Coordinates of C-alpha atoms in Angstrom, one line a residue:
Chain A
M1 CA -6.7 41.8 38.4
A2 CA -6.7 43.3 41.9
E3 CA -8.4 41.2 44.5
E4 CA -11.7 42.5 45.7
K5 CA -11.5 43.9 49.2
E6 CA -14.0 42.2 51.6
L7 CA -15.0 43.5 55.0
N8 CA -17.8 42.2 57.2
G9 CA -18.8 39.9 54.4
L10 CA -19.4 42.7 52.0
R11 CA -17.4 43.7 48.9
V12 CA -16.3 47.1 49.8
D13 CA -15.9 48.5 46.3
K14 CA -19.2 47.0 45.2
I15 CA -21.2 48.4 48.1
T16 CA -19.6 51.8 47.7
A17 CA -20.5 51.8 44.0
I18 CA -24.1 51.0 44.8
L19 CA -24.3 53.8 47.4
D20 CA -22.8 56.2 44.9
S21 CA -25.2 55.1 42.3
M22 CA -28.2 55.7 44.5
R23 CA -27.0 59.3 44.7
D24 CA -26.0 59.7 41.1
D25 CA -28.4 57.5 39.1
P26 CA -32.1 58.3 39.3
A27 CA -33.0 54.8 38.0
T28 CA -31.1 53.1 40.9
L29 CA -32.6 55.4 43.4
K30 CA -36.1 54.7 42.1
A31 CA -35.4 50.9 42.2
V32 CA -34.2 51.1 45.8
T33 CA -37.0 53.5 46.9
G34 CA -39.8 51.1 46.0
P35 CA -42.6 50.2 45.9
W36 CA -41.8 47.4 48.3
K37 CA -44.5 44.8 48.4
S38 CA -45.8 42.0 50.5
R39 CA -48.9 39.8 50.0
V40 CA -50.3 38.1 53.1
V41 CA -52.6 35.1 52.6
W42 CA -54.6 33.6 55.4
Q43 CA -53.8 29.9 56.1
G44 CA -56.6 29.0 58.5
G45 CA -56.7 29.7 62.3
F46 CA -54.3 32.5 63.1
K47 CA -51.8 31.4 60.5
A48 CA -50.8 33.5 57.6
K49 CA -48.1 33.5 54.9
A50 CA -46.4 36.6 53.7
Y51 CA -45.1 36.5 50.1
M52 CA -42.3 39.0 49.3
R53 CA -40.7 38.7 45.9
K54 CA -39.3 35.1 45.9
H55 CA -39.5 34.8 49.7
V56 CA -42.2 33.3 52.0
V57 CA -42.5 34.0 55.7
Q58 CA -44.9 32.1 57.9
M59 CA -46.7 33.7 60.7
D60 CA -48.8 32.2 63.5
E61 CA -49.7 33.1 67.1
P62 CA -48.6 31.5 70.4
E63 CA -50.4 28.5 71.9
G64 CA -51.8 30.7 74.6
L65 CA -54.1 32.1 72.0
D66 CA -55.2 28.6 71.0
A67 CA -53.0 28.8 67.9
S68 CA -50.5 26.2 66.9
D69 CA -47.4 28.4 67.4
S70 CA -46.0 27.1 64.2
A71 CA -44.2 30.4 63.5
A72 CA -43.4 33.7 65.1
S73 CA -46.2 36.1 65.4
A74 CA -46.5 39.3 63.3
H75 CA -45.8 41.5 66.4
E76 CA -42.6 39.5 67.1
Q77 CA -41.6 39.7 63.5
L78 CA -42.0 43.5 63.7
L79 CA -39.4 43.5 66.5
S80 CA -37.2 41.3 64.3
A81 CA -37.7 43.6 61.3
I82 CA -36.5 46.5 63.4
G83 CA -33.5 44.6 64.7
S84 CA -32.6 43.3 61.3
C85 CA -32.9 46.7 59.7
L86 CA -30.7 48.1 62.5
T87 CA -28.2 45.3 61.9
V88 CA -28.0 46.1 58.2
G89 CA -27.5 49.8 59.0
Y90 CA -24.8 49.0 61.5
V91 CA -22.9 46.8 59.2
L92 CA -23.2 49.3 56.3
N93 CA -21.9 52.2 58.4
A94 CA -19.1 50.1 59.9
T95 CA -18.0 48.9 56.5
K96 CA -18.1 52.4 55.0
R97 CA -15.7 53.4 57.8
G98 CA -13.5 50.4 57.3
I99 CA -14.4 48.9 60.7
K100 CA -14.3 45.2 61.1
I101 CA -17.2 43.7 63.1
H102 CA -16.6 40.4 65.0
D103 CA -20.0 40.0 66.6
L104 CA -23.2 42.0 66.5
E105 CA -26.4 41.1 68.3
I106 CA -29.5 43.2 68.9
A107 CA -32.0 42.3 71.7
L108 CA -35.4 43.8 71.2
E109 CA -38.5 43.8 73.3
G110 CA -41.8 45.6 73.7
N111 CA -45.0 45.4 75.8
F112 CA -48.4 46.2 74.4
D113 CA -50.1 49.2 75.8
N114 CA -53.6 47.9 75.8
I115 CA -54.1 44.5 74.2
L116 CA -57.7 44.5 75.5
K117 CA -58.4 46.7 72.5
W118 CA -57.3 43.9 70.2
A119 CA -59.4 41.4 72.2
G120 CA -62.5 43.6 71.8
H121 CA -62.8 44.3 75.5
S122 CA -61.7 47.9 75.4
P123 CA -63.1 50.6 73.1
S124 CA -60.1 52.8 73.1
G125 CA -56.4 52.8 73.7
N126 CA -53.4 51.6 71.8
P127 CA -53.2 47.9 71.3
G128 CA -49.6 48.2 70.0
Y129 CA -46.2 48.8 71.5
P130 CA -46.0 52.4 72.9
S131 CA -42.2 51.9 72.9
V132 CA -39.7 49.3 71.8
K133 CA -36.4 48.6 73.5
A134 CA -33.5 47.7 71.2
K135 CA -30.1 47.0 72.8
C136 CA -27.1 46.5 70.6
F137 CA -24.1 44.3 71.7
V138 CA -21.1 44.6 69.4
R139 CA -17.5 43.5 69.4
A140 CA -15.6 45.3 66.7
D141 CA -12.2 46.9 65.9
A142 CA -12.9 50.4 67.0
D143 CA -13.2 52.4 70.2
E144 CA -16.5 52.7 72.1
K145 CA -17.2 56.3 70.9
T146 CA -16.9 55.3 67.3
L147 CA -19.0 52.2 67.8
R148 CA -21.7 54.3 69.5
E149 CA -21.7 56.7 66.5
L150 CA -22.3 53.7 64.2
W151 CA -25.2 52.7 66.3
Q152 CA -26.7 56.2 66.1
A153 CA -26.2 56.3 62.4
A154 CA -27.9 52.9 62.1
I155 CA -30.9 54.1 64.1
D156 CA -31.2 57.4 62.2
G157 CA -30.9 55.8 58.8
S158 CA -33.1 52.7 59.4
P159 CA -36.1 52.7 57.1
V160 CA -38.0 50.2 59.3
T161 CA -37.1 51.9 62.6
Q162 CA -38.1 55.3 61.3
T163 CA -41.3 53.9 59.8
V164 CA -42.2 52.6 63.3
A165 CA -40.9 55.5 65.2
R166 CA -42.6 58.2 63.1
P167 CA -46.3 58.7 62.6
T168 CA -46.8 56.6 59.4
Q169 CA -50.0 56.7 57.4
I170 CA -51.3 53.3 56.6
V171 CA -53.6 53.7 53.6
T172 CA -56.2 51.0 53.9
E173 CA -58.7 49.9 51.3
F174 CA -61.4 47.2 51.3
E175 CA -63.2 45.0 48.8
K176 CA -65.6 42.2 49.2
I177 CA -65.3 39.4 46.6
Chain B
M1 CA -4.6 19.0 106.7
A2 CA -1.8 19.8 104.3
N3 CA 1.7 18.9 105.6
G4 CA 0.4 19.0 109.1
T5 CA -0.7 22.6 108.9
L6 CA -4.2 23.3 110.2
F7 CA -6.5 25.4 108.2
P8 CA -4.4 25.4 105.0
V9 CA -5.1 28.4 102.8
T10 CA -5.6 27.8 99.1
V11 CA -7.5 29.2 96.1
V12 CA -10.2 27.8 93.9
G13 CA -8.1 28.4 90.8
S14 CA -8.4 31.5 88.7
W15 CA -6.7 34.8 89.2
T16 CA -7.8 38.1 87.7
R17 CA -6.2 38.7 84.3
P18 CA -4.2 41.8 83.3
Q19 CA -5.5 43.6 80.2
W20 CA -2.3 42.8 78.3
L21 CA -3.0 39.1 78.8
V22 CA -6.6 39.4 77.7
Q23 CA -5.4 41.2 74.5
A24 CA -2.9 38.4 73.9
L25 CA -5.6 35.8 74.4
R26 CA -7.8 37.5 71.9
R27 CA -5.0 37.6 69.4
R28 CA -4.4 33.9 70.1
Q29 CA -8.0 33.1 69.5
A30 CA -8.0 35.1 66.3
G31 CA -5.0 33.0 65.1
E32 CA -2.8 36.1 65.1
I33 CA -0.2 34.6 67.4
S34 CA 0.8 31.0 68.0
L35 CA 0.2 29.0 71.1
E36 CA 3.9 29.2 71.9
E37 CA 3.9 33.0 71.6
F38 CA 0.8 33.2 73.8
S39 CA 2.4 30.9 76.4
R40 CA 5.5 33.1 76.6
I41 CA 3.2 36.1 77.4
A42 CA 1.1 34.1 79.8
D43 CA 4.2 32.9 81.7
D44 CA 4.7 36.4 83.1
A45 CA 1.1 36.5 84.1
V46 CA 1.4 33.2 85.9
L47 CA 4.5 34.3 87.7
A48 CA 2.6 37.4 89.0
A49 CA -0.3 35.2 90.1
I50 CA 2.0 32.9 92.0
K51 CA 3.8 35.8 93.6
Y52 CA 0.5 37.4 94.7
Q53 CA -0.6 34.1 96.3
E54 CA 2.7 33.5 98.0
D55 CA 2.9 37.0 99.4
A56 CA -0.6 36.7 100.7
G57 CA 0.3 33.6 102.6
V58 CA -1.4 31.0 100.4
D59 CA -0.2 27.5 101.4
I60 CA -1.4 25.6 98.3
V61 CA -1.0 27.7 95.2
A62 CA -2.5 27.5 91.7
D63 CA -1.3 29.0 88.5
G64 CA -4.3 31.4 88.3
E65 CA -5.6 29.7 85.2
M66 CA -3.9 32.5 83.4
R67 CA -3.5 30.5 80.1
R68 CA -7.2 29.7 80.0
D69 CA -10.1 31.7 78.6
N70 CA -12.3 30.1 81.2
F71 CA -12.2 27.2 83.5
Y72 CA -13.3 24.6 80.9
S73 CA -13.4 25.9 77.3
F74 CA -9.6 26.1 77.2
V75 CA -9.6 22.4 76.5
V76 CA -10.4 23.2 72.9
E77 CA -6.7 24.3 72.5
K78 CA -5.6 20.9 73.9
L79 CA -7.9 18.4 72.4
S80 CA -8.7 17.6 68.8
G81 CA -12.4 16.9 68.1
M82 CA -13.6 19.9 70.2
R83 CA -14.8 23.2 68.7
L84 CA -15.2 26.3 70.7
M85 CA -18.7 27.6 69.7
K86 CA -20.5 30.7 70.6
L87 CA -24.0 30.4 72.0
S88 CA -25.1 32.5 69.0
E89 CA -23.8 29.7 66.8
L90 CA -25.7 27.1 68.9
L91 CA -29.0 28.8 68.8
D92 CA -30.1 26.8 65.8
Y93 CA -29.6 23.6 67.8
I94 CA -31.2 24.6 71.1
K95 CA -34.6 23.2 71.7
D96 CA -35.8 25.6 74.4
R97 CA -34.9 28.9 72.7
A98 CA -37.4 30.8 74.7
G99 CA -35.9 29.6 77.9
F100 CA -32.5 30.6 76.8
E101 CA -33.7 34.0 75.7
E102 CA -35.0 34.6 79.3
I103 CA -31.6 33.7 80.7
L104 CA -29.8 35.9 78.3
R105 CA -32.0 38.8 79.2
A106 CA -31.7 38.2 82.9
L107 CA -27.9 38.2 82.5
D108 CA -28.0 41.1 80.0
V109 CA -25.5 39.4 77.8
P110 CA -25.3 38.7 74.1
A111 CA -25.3 35.1 72.9
F112 CA -22.0 35.7 71.2
A113 CA -20.3 36.4 74.5
I114 CA -20.8 32.9 75.8
K115 CA -18.7 30.1 74.4
S116 CA -18.6 26.4 75.0
P117 CA -16.5 23.6 73.7
I118 CA -18.6 21.2 71.6
A119 CA -17.5 17.7 70.7
T120 CA -18.0 17.6 66.9
E121 CA -15.6 14.7 66.3
K122 CA -14.0 12.0 68.4
I123 CA -12.0 13.8 71.1
R124 CA -8.3 13.0 71.4
G125 CA -5.7 14.5 73.7
G126 CA -2.1 15.1 72.9
E127 CA 1.0 14.3 74.9
E128 CA 0.9 17.7 76.6
G129 CA -2.5 16.8 78.1
I130 CA -5.0 19.4 79.2
A131 CA -3.1 21.1 82.1
L132 CA 0.3 19.4 82.2
D133 CA 2.0 22.4 80.7
E134 CA 0.4 24.6 83.4
A135 CA 1.4 22.2 86.1
T136 CA 5.0 21.9 84.9
F137 CA 5.4 25.6 84.9
L138 CA 3.7 26.0 88.3
K139 CA 5.9 23.3 89.9
A140 CA 9.0 25.0 88.5
H141 CA 8.2 28.3 90.0
T142 CA 6.9 27.7 93.5
G143 CA 8.2 25.8 96.5
R144 CA 4.7 25.7 98.0
Q145 CA 2.2 22.9 97.6
T146 CA 0.3 23.0 94.3
K147 CA -3.2 22.7 93.2
V148 CA -4.4 22.2 89.6
P149 CA -8.1 22.6 88.8
I150 CA -9.3 20.7 85.8
P151 CA -12.8 20.5 84.3
G152 CA -14.7 17.6 85.9
P153 CA -16.0 14.7 83.8
Y154 CA -19.7 15.7 84.2
L155 CA -19.0 19.3 83.3
L156 CA -17.0 18.4 80.2
T157 CA -19.5 15.8 79.1
R158 CA -22.6 17.9 79.7
S159 CA -21.3 21.0 78.2
S160 CA -19.7 19.4 75.2
W161 CA -22.4 17.0 73.9
F162 CA -25.0 18.8 71.8
E163 CA -27.6 17.1 69.8
G164 CA -27.2 17.8 66.1
L165 CA -23.5 18.6 66.5
S166 CA -22.0 15.8 68.6
D167 CA -24.2 12.8 67.7
R168 CA -22.3 11.9 64.6
A169 CA -19.1 11.2 66.6
Y170 CA -21.0 10.2 69.8
P171 CA -24.5 9.0 69.3
T172 CA -25.2 9.5 73.0
R173 CA -23.9 11.6 75.8
E174 CA -22.8 8.3 77.5
D175 CA -20.5 7.6 74.6
L176 CA -18.8 10.9 75.0
A177 CA -18.5 10.4 78.8
K178 CA -16.5 7.3 78.3
D179 CA -13.8 9.2 76.3
V180 CA -13.9 12.1 78.7
V181 CA -13.3 9.9 81.7
Q182 CA -10.4 8.1 79.9
L183 CA -8.9 11.5 78.9
L184 CA -9.1 12.9 82.4
R185 CA -7.6 9.7 83.9
K186 CA -4.6 10.1 81.6
E187 CA -4.4 13.7 82.7
I188 CA -4.5 12.8 86.4
E189 CA -1.7 10.2 85.9
G190 CA 0.4 13.0 84.4
L191 CA -0.4 15.4 87.2
I192 CA 0.5 12.9 89.8
R193 CA 3.8 12.1 88.0
L194 CA 4.6 15.8 88.1
G195 CA 4.0 15.9 91.9
I196 CA 0.9 18.0 92.0
D197 CA -0.5 17.9 95.5
F198 CA -4.2 18.7 94.9
I199 CA -6.3 18.1 91.8
Q200 CA -9.6 19.9 91.8
L201 CA -12.4 18.7 89.5
D202 CA -14.6 21.7 88.7
E203 CA -18.2 20.6 88.6
P204 CA -20.3 23.8 88.8
S205 CA -23.0 22.6 86.5
I206 CA -24.0 20.0 89.1
S207 CA -25.5 22.8 91.2
Q208 CA -27.5 24.0 88.2
V209 CA -29.2 20.6 88.1
V210 CA -30.7 21.3 91.5
Y211 CA -30.9 25.1 91.8
G212 CA -31.5 26.1 88.2
D213 CA -34.7 26.5 86.3
E214 CA -36.4 23.6 84.6
A215 CA -35.5 24.5 81.1
E216 CA -34.2 21.3 79.4
Q217 CA -31.1 23.1 78.1
T218 CA -29.6 25.6 80.4
F219 CA -26.3 27.1 81.3
M220 CA -24.8 28.1 84.6
C221 CA -21.3 29.0 83.9
A222 CA -20.9 26.2 81.5
A223 CA -23.8 23.8 81.2
L224 CA -25.0 24.3 77.7
G225 CA -25.8 20.7 76.8
S226 CA -29.0 18.9 77.5
R227 CA -29.8 17.2 80.8
A228 CA -32.2 14.6 82.1
D229 CA -34.1 14.8 85.3
P230 CA -32.1 15.9 88.4
T231 CA -31.7 12.5 90.0
T232 CA -30.5 10.9 86.8
E233 CA -28.1 13.8 86.2
L234 CA -26.7 13.6 89.7
E235 CA -26.2 9.8 89.6
F236 CA -24.5 10.3 86.2
A237 CA -22.2 13.0 87.8
V238 CA -21.3 10.7 90.8
R239 CA -20.5 7.8 88.5
L240 CA -18.3 9.8 86.2
V241 CA -16.4 11.4 89.0
N242 CA -15.8 8.1 90.7
E243 CA -14.7 6.4 87.4
T244 CA -12.3 9.3 86.9
V245 CA -10.6 9.1 90.2
A246 CA -10.7 5.3 90.7
G247 CA -7.5 3.7 91.8
F248 CA -5.3 6.8 92.1
S249 CA -3.3 7.6 95.2
G250 CA -0.7 10.1 96.2
V251 CA -2.8 13.1 95.5
R252 CA -5.6 15.0 97.1
F253 CA -8.8 15.1 95.0
G254 CA -11.4 17.8 95.5
V255 CA -14.6 18.6 93.7
H256 CA -15.6 22.3 93.4
V257 CA -19.2 23.2 93.1
C258 CA -20.3 26.8 93.0
R259 CA -23.5 28.5 92.0
G260 CA -22.1 31.1 89.5
N261 CA -19.3 33.5 89.3
W262 CA -20.0 35.5 86.2
S263 CA -21.7 38.5 87.7
R264 CA -21.4 40.8 90.7
K265 CA -25.1 40.9 90.9
E266 CA -25.8 38.3 93.6
D267 CA -29.5 38.1 92.6
V268 CA -28.7 36.6 89.2
L269 CA -26.6 33.8 90.6
L270 CA -28.1 30.5 91.8
S271 CA -28.8 30.2 95.5
G272 CA -29.7 27.7 98.1
N273 CA -27.9 25.6 100.7
Y274 CA -25.9 22.5 99.7
G275 CA -28.4 20.2 101.4
P276 CA -30.0 18.8 98.3
L277 CA -26.6 18.1 96.7
L278 CA -24.8 16.6 99.7
P279 CA -26.2 13.0 99.4
W280 CA -24.5 12.9 96.0
L281 CA -21.4 14.9 96.7
M282 CA -20.7 12.7 99.7
R283 CA -20.7 9.6 97.4
M284 CA -18.0 11.0 95.3
N285 CA -14.7 9.3 96.1
V286 CA -12.8 12.5 96.6
H287 CA -11.1 13.9 99.7
Q288 CA -12.5 17.3 99.7
L289 CA -15.6 19.3 98.7
V290 CA -14.6 22.9 97.7
L291 CA -17.8 24.9 98.4
E292 CA -18.8 28.5 98.4
M293 CA -19.9 29.4 101.9
A294 CA -19.1 33.1 102.2
T295 CA -22.4 34.6 101.0
P296 CA -26.0 34.3 102.3
R297 CA -26.7 32.6 99.0
A298 CA -24.9 29.5 100.3
G299 CA -27.4 28.9 103.1
E300 CA -26.9 27.5 106.5
V301 CA -24.1 25.2 107.7
E302 CA -26.4 22.8 109.6
V303 CA -26.8 20.9 106.3
F304 CA -23.4 19.3 107.2
K305 CA -24.6 17.9 110.5
E306 CA -25.4 14.4 109.3
Y307 CA -22.2 14.2 107.3
R308 CA -19.8 15.1 110.1
N309 CA -16.1 14.7 109.0
E310 CA -17.1 12.5 106.1
K311 CA -15.0 14.7 103.8
E312 CA -12.6 17.6 104.1
L313 CA -14.3 20.9 103.4
G314 CA -12.6 23.6 101.2
L315 CA -14.5 26.3 102.9
G316 CA -15.3 29.4 100.9
V317 CA -14.7 32.3 103.3
V318 CA -14.4 35.3 101.1
N319 CA -16.6 36.5 98.3
P320 CA -14.5 37.0 95.1
R321 CA -17.0 39.4 93.6
T322 CA -17.0 42.3 96.2
D323 CA -14.8 45.2 96.9
E324 CA -15.2 44.9 100.6
I325 CA -12.4 43.0 102.3
E326 CA -13.7 40.5 104.8
R327 CA -12.2 40.9 108.3
P328 CA -10.2 38.0 109.7
E329 CA -12.4 37.9 112.8
Q330 CA -15.5 37.6 110.5
I331 CA -13.8 34.7 108.7
V332 CA -12.9 33.0 112.0
A333 CA -16.5 33.3 113.2
R334 CA -17.7 31.6 110.0
V335 CA -15.2 28.8 110.4
K336 CA -16.2 28.3 114.0
E337 CA -19.8 27.7 112.8
V338 CA -18.6 25.1 110.4
L339 CA -16.4 23.5 113.1
Q340 CA -19.6 22.3 114.8
H341 CA -19.7 19.7 112.1
F342 CA -16.0 19.2 111.2
D343 CA -12.8 18.7 113.0
P344 CA -10.2 21.5 112.5
S345 CA -8.0 19.1 110.5
K346 CA -10.8 18.8 107.9
I347 CA -11.1 22.5 107.1
F348 CA -9.2 24.2 104.3
L349 CA -9.8 27.9 103.7
N350 CA -10.3 29.4 100.2
P351 CA -12.4 32.0 98.4
D352 CA -15.8 31.0 97.2
C353 CA -14.6 30.7 93.7
G354 CA -11.9 32.1 91.4
F355 CA -11.3 35.8 90.8
G356 CA -11.3 35.4 87.1
T357 CA -13.4 32.4 86.1
F358 CA -13.9 34.1 82.7
A359 CA -10.8 35.8 81.3
E360 CA -12.9 38.6 79.8
R361 CA -15.2 39.0 82.8
C362 CA -12.9 38.9 85.9
V363 CA -14.8 39.7 89.0
N364 CA -12.2 41.6 90.8
T365 CA -8.9 43.5 90.6
P366 CA -5.6 41.8 91.6
E367 CA -5.2 44.3 94.5
I368 CA -8.5 43.4 96.1
A369 CA -8.0 39.7 95.4
Y370 CA -4.6 39.9 97.1
R371 CA -6.1 41.7 100.1
K372 CA -8.9 39.1 100.4
L373 CA -6.3 36.3 100.4
Q374 CA -4.3 38.2 103.1
A375 CA -7.4 38.3 105.2
V376 CA -7.9 34.5 104.8
S377 CA -4.3 33.9 105.8
A378 CA -4.7 36.2 108.8
A379 CA -7.8 34.2 109.8
A380 CA -5.9 31.0 109.4
A381 CA -3.2 32.2 111.7
L382 CA -5.8 33.1 114.4
L383 CA -7.4 29.7 114.0
R384 CA -4.1 27.8 114.2
R385 CA -3.2 29.6 117.5
E386 CA -6.6 28.6 118.9
Y387 CA -6.8 25.0 117.7
A388 CA -3.1 24.0 117.6

């Protein structure tokens, strides 16, 4: 049996087959499309736990907010989610093009526009990040032009990045128990 | 004074690397070529570095550290028990991650670009030592006096001991320090046997203790490991240096302390005069302090007033990180300031630091480095005429 080709920690044939199947098989496409789910349960104070399939992620707020800082905050995890999604996209695109990545790191940061809105001291304004900076550092076996193309493809194809970057409707509901 | 010559010109160590050498180094690190193959390639680079120095009028030459990826992590190739780890691999073990993050952002570098040797098992050296191969080749290819820089005991101990990784082999940093000192003493014996004239212990992380921020785990060039309060750290450094050099003769010992040589942005490098460090540096039983004095970051020379002639001074007179070539007259003027506190026989002239501390992040081109050394030699000639 031929040995499976691995690149960047991925099985090249397998990932190619999955990508093709997303295009060719409606059931696969449906499974990958969603719905994606998370259930967030309050743990007291500013702590929360997010349950996603078999995974649990803790969240808390920094000590400056009189919280216990036992975990990263949701707004930090949003940055991490963008970075992680860009990482996945970069690796996917590099692997598709047969490019070996040695190191990949993305540094993200954002400043809130008007956090006084969150604090209840300001009636208007955007309490969130008006922009997020994401800098990619990569060492890989390709020229700079190619590596920049991969970065752009990762940005354009990133579900999380594009969710944040585009106007996204958050459909909220409420129920008192 | 070296061989009776006033104001001997020397280098701190590293020379700027040609791209073909960097490529070979990467292939070596990836395991694509053997150490022997790499050494053959590096031989040519060393010969060029020696030639540049000799042509520029350097009296005490070094091999340019051309075989090293940087001034201390190269020991991984020479010692068993050490692993070269990227900072990105160490993030899980760092206590003050937020502090590290700030430093990374200030430097605008990824964590994977910074590497440090970490002691993960008992460290052991081979017969070829750490730099004996470099020294042998250097001696065979120059008639000038020779200098070999090696990582100092404090630097090696501090950067290599990491809680969670090193403590199985060495429960405490002190335990590792004992082995490091013994290893360096063996190295020094070998270098003296080869006839090396000047052994320089590189100890840049000492200055980070005084000038760096208060994060418990920090790095300035190399200092990745944990540290205690500044006084304890400095006492530790003095003791280790003195244990390392105790009882040796027939060689000049120097300690090099700089405040950063990784960036051309002066504002991201540590600054401040040497005053706070001098009480400890003067207690180190070495002949010479090799210090950066060419930039305003180094502060005023008056700090040497109370230590007149206590040691030789390897005076940094050119900035390795700029394109501008210092004028010989400018260098002479700086030396004269220092001569208020030192006799001429106590002054050696050198750049502030190496031109290629990090192989992949050299701070200048060979052409400019060469012209800077020429300027230092021209200044030395002017000074010799005046003070002969």
